[in-house]
Amino acid sequence: MDYQKIIKTSIDAIKAEGRYREFADLKRQRGAFPNAIYSNDKGEQKNVTIWCANDYLGMGQNEHVIAAMHDAIDTVGAGSGGTRNISGTTFYHVALEKELADLHNKPAALLFTSGYISNETTLSTLYKLLPNLIIFSDENNHASMIEGIRAGRGNKQIFKHNDLADLEQKLKSVDINCPKLIAFESVYSMDGDIAPIKQFCDLADKYNAMTYVDEVHAVGMYGPTGGGITEREGLQDRLDVIEGTLAKGFGLMGGYITGNKDLIDAIRSYAPGFIFTTSLAPVIVAGAIASIKHLKNSRVERQAQKDNVALLKQMLLDKNLPIIENETHIIPVMVCDPVKCKQLTDLLLDKYDIYVQPINYPTVPRGSERIRLTAGPMHSRQNLDNLVLALDELWTHFDLSRS
């Protein structure tokens, strides 16, 4: 058997579909974000503007965050030393979990190495803790939630996206005393729509179900202190598990869950994805603490982002560029062709010095390919003007639909 040929064929198939992904070599410069130095495969460099970063508020550049990280590495060194059960629980980890619990008005929190791991590990472990559990999962849930449910090897029912009627019909079909959990996201990152969280909680109460919300694209950016959509809508106490990330609005890395003490303790005690993983380096945790504390008190970053998002959306609409309108910071611009989507983003980089990644299958369904713009507080008016001019010209160049 020619193993290498089979492997190469699998890569060639992705390239033929126009969805082969190339990594961009970007060197961010402190104080210059969202600008960065891009190096191509020939070693040539140039300055580019990043328009697809998940560091939504630029907190990776915040002076308080950077100072806290310098202090931590000077105080305790680099690595954590092991898993949380061995020697990887430090003062910083304990302090961050207290900060996260407070952010979501929950008794306890548990820190993971990424948002992906926090979703996958928690959902799969809940199947162990709750015999015969059925998870009712929104069809647009993130891959990490899907993988967690799959890894749990338990019963599941997929309901239509944000469809209350479909969810209720499925809940009705199950014994009221059977363990149930409704799993969904607050902000969906590809379309930018928001879940009907209150109504989901009402259904959970009616049919004796737990609730699990992924707030990764909302924490830091919504609510009076950055606690997400659940904080903004006053619903934190109605969610059994609020999951989030430190890698987007807070500008660092890591994931977490919050909930009651017994639930958090059970996940801590039973979840292999937590037990056997080296904990985050204290320097990262220290930066996360500083970021959360800053955004709990500062409105400057959130307001500047909100202003830029509103302005960019209107500028794109004025050019009849096909965005999915929503009330969040996510700006999807629909291309609906995988090959042209890749060609368009290549030209944005080569000709206009603008870095945006194409969003193709499997991240979105085939035929709904797009670019996903994330306007942040540090984008200048000139950045916005340059982007809109480039997209307007390229939409004409590729003869793309403006409807």
mmCIF file of C-alpha atoms in Angstrom:
data_model
loop_
_atom_site.group_PDB
_atom_site.id
_atom_site.type_symbol
_atom_site.label_atom_id
_atom_site.label_comp_id
_atom_site.label_asym_id
_atom_site.label_seq_id
_atom_site.Cartn_x
_atom_site.Cartn_y
_atom_site.Cartn_z
ATOM 1 C CA MET A 1 0.000 0.000 0.000
ATOM 2 C CA ASP A 2 1.307 3.452 -0.965
ATOM 3 C CA TYR A 3 0.556 5.405 2.197
ATOM 4 C CA GLN A 4 2.122 8.633 0.976
ATOM 5 C CA LYS A 5 0.082 8.583 -2.224
ATOM 6 C CA ILE A 6 -3.151 8.198 -0.265
ATOM 7 C CA ILE A 7 -2.200 11.059 2.029
ATOM 8 C CA LYS A 8 -1.211 13.314 -0.887
ATOM 9 C CA THR A 9 -4.464 12.491 -2.686
ATOM 10 C CA SER A 10 -6.437 13.701 0.308
ATOM 11 C CA ILE A 11 -4.606 17.045 0.191
ATOM 12 C CA ASP A 12 -5.045 17.339 -3.577
ATOM 13 C CA ALA A 13 -8.795 16.824 -3.143
ATOM 14 C CA ILE A 14 -9.027 19.781 -0.770
ATOM 15 C CA LYS A 15 -7.014 21.938 -3.165
ATOM 16 C CA ALA A 16 -9.287 20.976 -6.065
ATOM 17 C CA GLU A 17 -12.322 22.079 -4.076
ATOM 18 C CA GLY A 18 -10.715 25.473 -3.470
ATOM 19 C CA ARG A 19 -10.675 25.081 0.301
ATOM 20 C CA TYR A 20 -7.009 24.350 0.975
ATOM 21 C CA ARG A 21 -5.880 26.535 3.853
ATOM 22 C CA GLU A 22 -2.532 28.268 3.952
ATOM 23 C CA PHE A 23 -1.071 29.770 7.096
ATOM 24 C CA ALA A 24 0.036 33.389 6.946
ATOM 25 C CA ASP A 25 3.337 34.235 8.613
ATOM 26 C CA LEU A 26 2.378 37.346 10.567
ATOM 27 C CA LYS A 27 4.519 39.237 13.065
ATOM 28 C CA ARG A 28 2.427 41.523 15.199
ATOM 29 C CA GLN A 29 4.147 44.646 16.459
ATOM 30 C CA ARG A 30 3.476 45.895 19.941
ATOM 31 C CA GLY A 31 1.634 49.201 19.753
ATOM 32 C CA ALA A 32 0.866 48.864 16.027
ATOM 33 C CA PHE A 33 -2.049 46.384 16.070
ATOM 34 C CA PRO A 34 -4.049 45.734 13.843
ATOM 35 C CA ASN A 35 -1.042 46.164 11.575
ATOM 36 C CA ALA A 36 1.559 43.404 11.246
ATOM 37 C CA ILE A 37 4.540 42.336 9.163
ATOM 38 C CA TYR A 38 3.680 39.596 6.669
ATOM 39 C CA SER A 39 6.387 37.261 5.287
ATOM 40 C CA ASN A 40 5.634 35.274 2.132
ATOM 41 C CA ASP A 41 7.174 31.935 1.142
ATOM 42 C CA LYS A 42 9.972 33.790 -0.695
ATOM 43 C CA GLY A 43 11.023 35.567 2.486
ATOM 44 C CA GLU A 44 9.684 38.916 1.271
ATOM 45 C CA GLN A 45 8.074 41.132 3.910
ATOM 46 C CA LYS A 46 5.517 43.915 3.926
ATOM 47 C CA ASN A 47 3.160 45.688 6.291
ATOM 48 C CA VAL A 48 -0.453 44.505 6.259
ATOM 49 C CA THR A 49 -3.649 45.295 8.143
ATOM 50 C CA ILE A 50 -5.366 42.383 9.870
ATOM 51 C CA TRP A 51 -9.163 42.228 9.485
ATOM 52 C CA CYS A 52 -9.965 38.763 10.803
ATOM 53 C CA ALA A 53 -8.354 38.611 14.246
ATOM 54 C CA ASN A 54 -10.297 37.120 17.138
ATOM 55 C CA ASP A 55 -8.459 39.476 19.482
ATOM 56 C CA TYR A 56 -11.611 41.546 19.120
ATOM 57 C CA LEU A 57 -10.673 44.352 21.515
ATOM 58 C CA GLY A 58 -6.919 44.354 21.000
ATOM 59 C CA MET A 59 -6.354 43.261 24.609
ATOM 60 C CA GLY A 60 -3.274 41.324 23.527
ATOM 61 C CA GLN A 61 -1.695 44.776 23.197
ATOM 62 C CA ASN A 62 -3.081 46.302 26.402
ATOM 63 C CA GLU A 63 -0.398 47.853 28.588
ATOM 64 C CA HIS A 64 -1.882 46.485 31.840
ATOM 65 C CA VAL A 65 -1.982 42.963 30.389
ATOM 66 C CA ILE A 66 1.596 43.114 29.137
ATOM 67 C CA ALA A 67 2.838 44.554 32.451
ATOM 68 C CA ALA A 68 1.113 41.767 34.397
ATOM 69 C CA MET A 69 2.731 39.154 32.164
ATOM 70 C CA HIS A 70 6.190 40.685 32.593
ATOM 71 C CA ASP A 71 5.710 40.713 36.353
ATOM 72 C CA ALA A 72 4.579 37.075 36.415
ATOM 73 C CA ILE A 73 7.462 35.725 34.352
ATOM 74 C CA ASP A 74 9.944 37.729 36.421
ATOM 75 C CA THR A 75 8.350 36.414 39.621
ATOM 76 C CA VAL A 76 7.763 32.701 38.937
ATOM 77 C CA GLY A 77 9.399 31.884 35.596
ATOM 78 C CA ALA A 78 7.978 30.321 32.459
ATOM 79 C CA GLY A 79 6.159 26.993 32.730
ATOM 80 C CA SER A 80 3.461 25.781 35.100
ATOM 81 C CA GLY A 81 5.304 22.616 36.071
ATOM 82 C CA GLY A 82 2.655 20.028 35.337
ATOM 83 C CA THR A 83 -1.006 19.178 35.464
ATOM 84 C CA ARG A 84 -3.251 20.854 37.998
ATOM 85 C CA ASN A 85 -3.247 17.663 40.085
ATOM 86 C CA ILE A 86 0.537 17.447 40.293
ATOM 87 C CA SER A 87 2.186 20.857 40.529
ATOM 88 C CA GLY A 88 0.405 22.968 37.957
ATOM 89 C CA THR A 89 -1.983 24.768 40.300
ATOM 90 C CA THR A 90 -0.471 28.144 41.144
ATOM 91 C CA PHE A 91 -1.615 31.291 42.864
ATOM 92 C CA TYR A 92 -2.435 32.685 39.416
ATOM 93 C CA HIS A 93 -4.693 29.783 38.416
ATOM 94 C CA VAL A 94 -6.677 30.026 41.639
ATOM 95 C CA ALA A 95 -7.011 33.805 41.299
ATOM 96 C CA LEU A 96 -8.165 33.561 37.683
ATOM 97 C CA GLU A 97 -10.858 31.006 38.499
ATOM 98 C CA LYS A 98 -12.181 33.320 41.222
ATOM 99 C CA GLU A 99 -12.187 36.181 38.715
ATOM 100 C CA LEU A 100 -14.085 34.124 36.133
ATOM 101 C CA ALA A 101 -16.660 32.906 38.649
ATOM 102 C CA ASP A 102 -17.275 36.513 39.668
ATOM 103 C CA LEU A 103 -17.526 37.615 36.020
ATOM 104 C CA HIS A 104 -20.421 35.224 35.423
ATOM 105 C CA ASN A 105 -21.959 35.497 38.899
ATOM 106 C CA LYS A 106 -21.321 31.817 39.557
ATOM 107 C CA PRO A 107 -19.951 30.063 42.667
ATOM 108 C CA ALA A 108 -17.074 28.355 40.845
ATOM 109 C CA ALA A 109 -15.024 28.159 37.646
ATOM 110 C CA LEU A 110 -12.607 25.712 36.043
ATOM 111 C CA LEU A 111 -9.759 26.677 33.729
ATOM 112 C CA PHE A 112 -8.762 24.691 30.610
ATOM 113 C CA THR A 113 -6.000 25.103 28.036
ATOM 114 C CA SER A 114 -8.428 26.246 25.303
ATOM 115 C CA GLY A 115 -12.079 26.961 24.635
ATOM 116 C CA TYR A 116 -12.168 23.919 22.373
ATOM 117 C CA ILE A 117 -10.988 21.671 25.209
ATOM 118 C CA SER A 118 -13.380 23.198 27.731
ATOM 119 C CA ASN A 119 -16.354 22.410 25.471
ATOM 120 C CA GLU A 120 -15.235 18.982 24.330
ATOM 121 C CA THR A 121 -14.156 17.822 27.774
ATOM 122 C CA THR A 122 -17.122 19.166 29.734
ATOM 123 C CA LEU A 123 -19.836 17.887 27.400
ATOM 124 C CA SER A 124 -18.301 14.429 27.065
ATOM 125 C CA THR A 125 -17.837 14.189 30.846
ATOM 126 C CA LEU A 126 -21.439 15.143 31.558
ATOM 127 C CA TYR A 127 -22.474 11.900 29.868
ATOM 128 C CA LYS A 128 -20.415 10.050 32.505
ATOM 129 C CA LEU A 129 -21.925 12.008 35.370
ATOM 130 C CA LEU A 130 -25.551 11.787 34.229
ATOM 131 C CA PRO A 131 -26.544 8.260 33.126
ATOM 132 C CA ASN A 132 -28.941 8.220 30.150
ATOM 133 C CA LEU A 133 -28.353 11.934 29.519
ATOM 134 C CA ILE A 134 -29.763 13.337 26.259
ATOM 135 C CA ILE A 135 -28.099 16.477 24.913
ATOM 136 C CA PHE A 136 -30.237 18.720 22.717
ATOM 137 C CA SER A 137 -27.738 20.560 20.526
ATOM 138 C CA ASP A 138 -28.278 23.492 18.155
ATOM 139 C CA GLU A 139 -27.361 22.439 14.607
ATOM 140 C CA ASN A 140 -24.972 25.396 14.280
ATOM 141 C CA ASN A 141 -22.980 24.659 17.407
ATOM 142 C CA HIS A 142 -19.198 24.885 17.237
ATOM 143 C CA ALA A 143 -17.130 21.849 16.279
ATOM 144 C CA SER A 144 -15.821 21.588 19.842
ATOM 145 C CA MET A 145 -19.351 21.091 21.158
ATOM 146 C CA ILE A 146 -20.134 18.579 18.428
ATOM 147 C CA GLU A 147 -16.957 16.629 19.207
ATOM 148 C CA GLY A 148 -17.689 16.677 22.930
ATOM 149 C CA ILE A 149 -21.145 15.241 22.355
ATOM 150 C CA ARG A 150 -19.752 12.657 19.944
ATOM 151 C CA ALA A 151 -16.977 11.668 22.360
ATOM 152 C CA GLY A 152 -19.517 11.171 25.133
ATOM 153 C CA ARG A 153 -21.164 8.425 23.041
ATOM 154 C CA GLY A 154 -24.526 9.192 24.580
ATOM 155 C CA ASN A 155 -27.917 10.120 23.225
ATOM 156 C CA LYS A 156 -28.319 13.375 21.386
ATOM 157 C CA GLN A 157 -30.941 15.265 19.425
ATOM 158 C CA ILE A 158 -30.045 18.071 17.016
ATOM 159 C CA PHE A 159 -32.569 20.891 16.763
ATOM 160 C CA LYS A 160 -32.869 23.469 14.001
ATOM 161 C CA HIS A 161 -30.824 26.607 14.553
ATOM 162 C CA ASN A 162 -32.423 28.878 17.172
ATOM 163 C CA ASP A 163 -35.759 27.153 16.467
ATOM 164 C CA LEU A 164 -37.825 27.112 19.655
ATOM 165 C CA ALA A 165 -40.666 25.102 18.148
ATOM 166 C CA ASP A 166 -38.373 22.366 16.898
ATOM 167 C CA LEU A 167 -36.571 22.200 20.238
ATOM 168 C CA GLU A 168 -39.804 21.978 22.193
ATOM 169 C CA GLN A 169 -41.125 19.238 19.933
ATOM 170 C CA LYS A 170 -37.986 17.208 20.612
ATOM 171 C CA LEU A 171 -38.103 17.869 24.353
ATOM 172 C CA LYS A 172 -41.744 16.744 24.433
ATOM 173 C CA SER A 173 -40.813 13.395 22.947
ATOM 174 C CA VAL A 174 -38.626 12.511 25.934
ATOM 175 C CA ASP A 175 -39.670 11.394 29.409
ATOM 176 C CA ILE A 176 -39.851 14.426 31.728
ATOM 177 C CA ASN A 177 -37.668 12.583 34.272
ATOM 178 C CA CYS A 178 -34.949 11.656 31.785
ATOM 179 C CA PRO A 179 -31.719 13.719 32.238
ATOM 180 C CA LYS A 180 -31.587 16.415 29.561
ATOM 181 C CA LEU A 181 -29.292 19.288 28.618
ATOM 182 C CA ILE A 182 -29.844 22.076 26.062
ATOM 183 C CA ALA A 183 -26.528 23.159 24.532
ATOM 184 C CA PHE A 184 -26.178 26.304 22.424
ATOM 185 C CA GLU A 185 -24.057 29.390 21.795
ATOM 186 C CA SER A 186 -24.897 32.971 22.657
ATOM 187 C CA VAL A 187 -23.265 34.618 19.610
ATOM 188 C CA TYR A 188 -22.749 32.447 16.527
ATOM 189 C CA SER A 189 -19.457 33.438 14.971
ATOM 190 C CA MET A 190 -20.159 32.804 11.295
ATOM 191 C CA ASP A 191 -23.501 34.635 10.938
ATOM 192 C CA GLY A 192 -23.326 36.867 14.010
ATOM 193 C CA ASP A 193 -26.835 36.018 15.242
ATOM 194 C CA ILE A 194 -27.812 35.598 18.895
ATOM 195 C CA ALA A 195 -29.629 32.691 20.528
ATOM 196 C CA PRO A 196 -33.027 33.219 22.195
ATOM 197 C CA ILE A 197 -31.459 32.476 25.561
ATOM 198 C CA LYS A 198 -34.404 33.409 27.776
ATOM 199 C CA GLN A 199 -36.777 31.236 25.763
ATOM 200 C CA PHE A 200 -34.319 28.329 25.857
ATOM 201 C CA CYS A 201 -34.189 28.684 29.645
ATOM 202 C CA ASP A 202 -37.995 28.749 29.791
ATOM 203 C CA LEU A 203 -38.118 25.474 27.859
ATOM 204 C CA ALA A 204 -35.480 24.008 30.144
ATOM 205 C CA ASP A 205 -37.609 24.862 33.168
ATOM 206 C CA LYS A 206 -40.727 23.439 31.534
ATOM 207 C CA TYR A 207 -39.119 20.131 30.527
ATOM 208 C CA ASN A 208 -36.727 19.632 33.451
ATOM 209 C CA ALA A 209 -33.507 20.202 31.483
ATOM 210 C CA MET A 210 -30.121 21.714 32.269
ATOM 211 C CA THR A 211 -28.697 24.532 30.146
ATOM 212 C CA TYR A 212 -25.212 24.976 28.675
ATOM 213 C CA VAL A 213 -24.203 28.138 26.817
ATOM 214 C CA ASP A 214 -21.007 28.829 24.907
ATOM 215 C CA GLU A 215 -20.183 32.545 25.304
ATOM 216 C CA VAL A 216 -16.776 32.512 23.614
ATOM 217 C CA HIS A 217 -17.664 35.166 21.035
ATOM 218 C CA ALA A 218 -19.349 37.388 23.614
ATOM 219 C CA VAL A 219 -17.216 37.478 26.770
ATOM 220 C CA GLY A 220 -15.373 40.742 27.211
ATOM 221 C CA MET A 221 -17.570 42.507 24.652
ATOM 222 C CA TYR A 222 -21.141 42.430 25.958
ATOM 223 C CA GLY A 223 -22.653 43.194 29.325
ATOM 224 C CA PRO A 224 -21.737 45.953 31.816
ATOM 225 C CA THR A 225 -18.569 44.126 32.913
ATOM 226 C CA GLY A 226 -17.917 41.967 29.837
ATOM 227 C CA GLY A 227 -19.774 38.906 31.109
ATOM 228 C CA GLY A 228 -21.361 38.293 27.707
ATOM 229 C CA ILE A 229 -24.900 38.188 26.375
ATOM 230 C CA THR A 230 -26.148 36.362 29.470
ATOM 231 C CA GLU A 231 -24.941 39.259 31.628
ATOM 232 C CA ARG A 232 -26.355 41.858 29.251
ATOM 233 C CA GLU A 233 -29.771 40.196 29.383
ATOM 234 C CA GLY A 234 -29.687 39.430 33.097
ATOM 235 C CA LEU A 235 -29.842 35.665 32.599
ATOM 236 C CA GLN A 236 -26.652 34.381 34.233
ATOM 237 C CA ASP A 237 -28.513 32.753 37.118
ATOM 238 C CA ARG A 238 -30.665 30.718 34.708
ATOM 239 C CA LEU A 239 -27.750 28.940 33.000
ATOM 240 C CA ASP A 240 -26.300 25.825 34.604
ATOM 241 C CA VAL A 241 -23.008 26.078 32.706
ATOM 242 C CA ILE A 242 -21.538 29.194 31.126
ATOM 243 C CA GLU A 243 -18.486 28.384 29.019
ATOM 244 C CA GLY A 244 -16.064 30.952 27.665
ATOM 245 C CA THR A 245 -12.612 31.647 26.304
ATOM 246 C CA LEU A 246 -9.671 33.866 27.152
ATOM 247 C CA ALA A 247 -8.485 33.872 23.522
ATOM 248 C CA LYS A 248 -10.889 36.319 21.912
ATOM 249 C CA GLY A 249 -12.256 39.345 23.748
ATOM 250 C CA PHE A 250 -9.643 38.953 26.487
ATOM 251 C CA GLY A 251 -6.729 38.634 24.056
ATOM 252 C CA LEU A 252 -4.822 35.676 25.572
ATOM 253 C CA MET A 253 -5.477 31.913 25.400
ATOM 254 C CA GLY A 254 -7.357 29.306 27.404
ATOM 255 C CA GLY A 255 -10.941 28.253 28.041
ATOM 256 C CA TYR A 256 -13.149 27.808 31.077
ATOM 257 C CA ILE A 257 -16.513 26.811 32.467
ATOM 258 C CA THR A 258 -18.460 28.340 35.332
ATOM 259 C CA GLY A 259 -21.297 26.865 37.375
ATOM 260 C CA ASN A 260 -22.193 25.622 40.838
ATOM 261 C CA LYS A 261 -19.449 24.195 43.053
ATOM 262 C CA ASP A 262 -20.535 20.556 42.859
ATOM 263 C CA LEU A 263 -20.771 20.576 39.063
ATOM 264 C CA ILE A 264 -17.366 22.226 38.675
ATOM 265 C CA ASP A 265 -15.856 19.842 41.215
ATOM 266 C CA ALA A 266 -17.295 16.837 39.372
ATOM 267 C CA ILE A 267 -15.847 17.950 36.014
ATOM 268 C CA ARG A 268 -12.513 18.626 37.733
ATOM 269 C CA SER A 269 -12.540 15.135 39.223
ATOM 270 C CA TYR A 270 -13.786 13.082 36.263
ATOM 271 C CA ALA A 271 -12.680 14.822 33.050
ATOM 272 C CA PRO A 272 -9.586 13.271 31.365
ATOM 273 C CA GLY A 273 -9.137 16.405 29.234
ATOM 274 C CA PHE A 274 -8.557 18.351 32.433
ATOM 275 C CA ILE A 275 -6.859 15.787 34.651
ATOM 276 C CA PHE A 276 -4.115 14.774 32.214
ATOM 277 C CA THR A 277 -3.300 18.148 30.625
ATOM 278 C CA THR A 278 -0.477 20.447 31.732
ATOM 279 C CA SER A 279 -1.955 23.683 32.998
ATOM 280 C CA LEU A 280 -1.548 27.035 31.290
ATOM 281 C CA ALA A 281 1.708 28.868 31.951
ATOM 282 C CA PRO A 282 1.372 31.354 34.836
ATOM 283 C CA VAL A 283 2.467 34.205 32.563
ATOM 284 C CA ILE A 284 -0.625 33.642 30.375
ATOM 285 C CA VAL A 285 -2.911 33.292 33.374
ATOM 286 C CA ALA A 286 -1.580 36.517 34.897
ATOM 287 C CA GLY A 287 -2.287 38.350 31.653
ATOM 288 C CA ALA A 288 -5.821 36.965 31.583
ATOM 289 C CA ILE A 289 -6.487 38.171 35.128
ATOM 290 C CA ALA A 290 -5.350 41.674 34.182
ATOM 291 C CA SER A 291 -7.433 41.644 30.984
ATOM 292 C CA ILE A 292 -10.637 40.573 32.756
ATOM 293 C CA LYS A 293 -10.153 43.093 35.562
ATOM 294 C CA HIS A 294 -9.531 45.873 33.057
ATOM 295 C CA LEU A 295 -12.607 45.096 30.958
ATOM 296 C CA LYS A 296 -14.800 44.796 34.036
ATOM 297 C CA ASN A 297 -14.194 48.492 34.628
ATOM 298 C CA SER A 298 -13.378 49.993 31.228
ATOM 299 C CA ARG A 299 -16.013 50.804 28.606
ATOM 300 C CA VAL A 300 -13.548 52.451 26.210
ATOM 301 C CA GLU A 301 -12.615 49.358 24.204
ATOM 302 C CA ARG A 302 -16.184 48.071 23.889
ATOM 303 C CA GLN A 303 -17.534 51.437 22.771
ATOM 304 C CA ALA A 304 -14.771 52.021 20.227
ATOM 305 C CA GLN A 305 -15.345 48.559 18.781
ATOM 306 C CA LYS A 306 -19.094 49.113 18.656
ATOM 307 C CA ASP A 307 -18.600 52.416 16.821
ATOM 308 C CA ASN A 308 -16.230 50.907 14.247
ATOM 309 C CA VAL A 309 -18.476 47.897 13.660
ATOM 310 C CA ALA A 310 -21.512 50.106 13.019
ATOM 311 C CA LEU A 311 -19.540 52.377 10.696
ATOM 312 C CA LEU A 312 -18.031 49.521 8.684
ATOM 313 C CA LYS A 313 -21.385 47.769 8.285
ATOM 314 C CA GLN A 314 -22.928 50.958 6.911
ATOM 315 C CA MET A 315 -20.001 51.591 4.562
ATOM 316 C CA LEU A 316 -20.312 48.067 3.162
ATOM 317 C CA LEU A 317 -24.075 48.440 2.721
ATOM 318 C CA ASP A 318 -23.541 51.758 0.935
ATOM 319 C CA LYS A 319 -21.476 49.852 -1.645
ATOM 320 C CA ASN A 320 -24.158 47.145 -1.930
ATOM 321 C CA LEU A 321 -21.761 44.527 -0.624
ATOM 322 C CA PRO A 322 -23.657 41.440 0.609
ATOM 323 C CA ILE A 323 -23.234 41.316 4.362
ATOM 324 C CA ILE A 324 -25.364 39.295 6.757
ATOM 325 C CA GLU A 325 -26.932 41.980 8.918
ATOM 326 C CA ASN A 326 -27.006 41.302 12.652
ATOM 327 C CA GLU A 327 -26.691 43.119 15.977
ATOM 328 C CA THR A 328 -23.247 41.787 16.878
ATOM 329 C CA HIS A 329 -19.641 42.573 16.030
ATOM 330 C CA ILE A 330 -19.439 39.757 13.437
ATOM 331 C CA ILE A 331 -19.495 41.011 9.806
ATOM 332 C CA PRO A 332 -19.866 38.162 7.279
ATOM 333 C CA VAL A 333 -19.489 39.230 3.631
ATOM 334 C CA MET A 334 -20.907 36.525 1.380
ATOM 335 C CA VAL A 335 -18.868 35.271 -1.590
ATOM 336 C CA CYS A 336 -20.639 31.900 -2.096
ATOM 337 C CA ASP A 337 -17.862 30.377 -4.185
ATOM 338 C CA PRO A 338 -14.888 28.567 -2.621
ATOM 339 C CA VAL A 339 -12.426 29.210 -5.451
ATOM 340 C CA LYS A 340 -13.277 32.893 -5.816
ATOM 341 C CA CYS A 341 -13.251 33.300 -2.053
ATOM 342 C CA LYS A 342 -9.639 32.119 -1.931
ATOM 343 C CA GLN A 343 -8.664 34.172 -4.985
ATOM 344 C CA LEU A 344 -10.276 37.268 -3.497
ATOM 345 C CA THR A 345 -8.429 36.989 -0.195
ATOM 346 C CA ASP A 346 -5.165 36.320 -2.051
ATOM 347 C CA LEU A 347 -5.632 39.549 -4.007
ATOM 348 C CA LEU A 348 -6.551 41.465 -0.870
ATOM 349 C CA LEU A 349 -3.189 40.474 0.550
ATOM 350 C CA ASP A 350 -1.066 40.785 -2.596
ATOM 351 C CA LYS A 351 -2.507 43.996 -4.033
ATOM 352 C CA TYR A 352 -4.100 45.844 -1.125
ATOM 353 C CA ASP A 353 -2.009 44.730 1.874
ATOM 354 C CA ILE A 354 -5.138 43.529 3.674
ATOM 355 C CA TYR A 355 -5.158 40.202 5.480
ATOM 356 C CA VAL A 356 -8.460 38.306 5.657
ATOM 357 C CA GLN A 357 -8.829 34.534 5.672
ATOM 358 C CA PRO A 358 -11.401 32.827 3.415
ATOM 359 C CA ILE A 359 -14.084 30.941 5.343
ATOM 360 C CA ASN A 360 -14.926 27.762 3.458
ATOM 361 C CA TYR A 361 -16.314 24.291 4.182
ATOM 362 C CA PRO A 362 -16.293 22.644 6.739
ATOM 363 C CA THR A 363 -16.444 25.825 8.825
ATOM 364 C CA VAL A 364 -19.527 26.883 6.852
ATOM 365 C CA PRO A 365 -21.790 24.858 4.519
ATOM 366 C CA ARG A 366 -20.740 24.552 0.891
ATOM 367 C CA GLY A 367 -22.184 27.402 -1.160
ATOM 368 C CA SER A 368 -22.044 29.866 1.748
ATOM 369 C CA GLU A 369 -18.350 30.718 1.543
ATOM 370 C CA ARG A 370 -17.504 34.127 2.938
ATOM 371 C CA ILE A 371 -14.989 36.432 4.465
ATOM 372 C CA ARG A 372 -15.574 37.326 8.095
ATOM 373 C CA LEU A 373 -14.530 40.833 9.102
ATOM 374 C CA THR A 374 -13.838 41.790 12.701
ATOM 375 C CA ALA A 375 -13.570 45.539 13.158
ATOM 376 C CA GLY A 376 -11.773 46.409 16.370
ATOM 377 C CA PRO A 377 -11.263 49.557 18.417
ATOM 378 C CA MET A 378 -7.789 50.095 16.945
ATOM 379 C CA HIS A 379 -8.792 50.169 13.266
ATOM 380 C CA SER A 380 -8.486 53.706 11.930
ATOM 381 C CA ARG A 381 -10.886 55.444 9.577
ATOM 382 C CA GLN A 382 -8.224 55.092 6.893
ATOM 383 C CA ASN A 383 -8.147 51.326 7.533
ATOM 384 C CA LEU A 384 -11.923 51.204 7.017
ATOM 385 C CA ASP A 385 -11.763 53.302 3.844
ATOM 386 C CA ASN A 386 -8.993 51.132 2.372
ATOM 387 C CA LEU A 387 -10.883 47.927 3.118
ATOM 388 C CA VAL A 388 -14.182 49.047 1.622
ATOM 389 C CA LEU A 389 -12.479 50.423 -1.504
ATOM 390 C CA ALA A 390 -10.624 47.132 -2.015
ATOM 391 C CA LEU A 391 -13.742 44.993 -1.540
ATOM 392 C CA ASP A 392 -15.780 47.170 -3.878
ATOM 393 C CA GLU A 393 -13.161 46.843 -6.619
ATOM 394 C CA LEU A 394 -12.739 43.093 -6.122
ATOM 395 C CA TRP A 395 -16.472 42.407 -6.127
ATOM 396 C CA THR A 396 -16.553 43.977 -9.577
ATOM 397 C CA HIS A 397 -13.366 42.225 -10.672
ATOM 398 C CA PHE A 398 -14.738 38.779 -9.773
ATOM 399 C CA ASP A 399 -18.270 39.618 -10.918
ATOM 400 C CA LEU A 400 -19.679 38.626 -7.513
ATOM 401 C CA SER A 401 -23.303 39.064 -6.522
ATOM 402 C CA ARG A 402 -24.127 42.180 -4.507
ATOM 403 C CA SER A 403 -27.464 40.857 -3.295
#
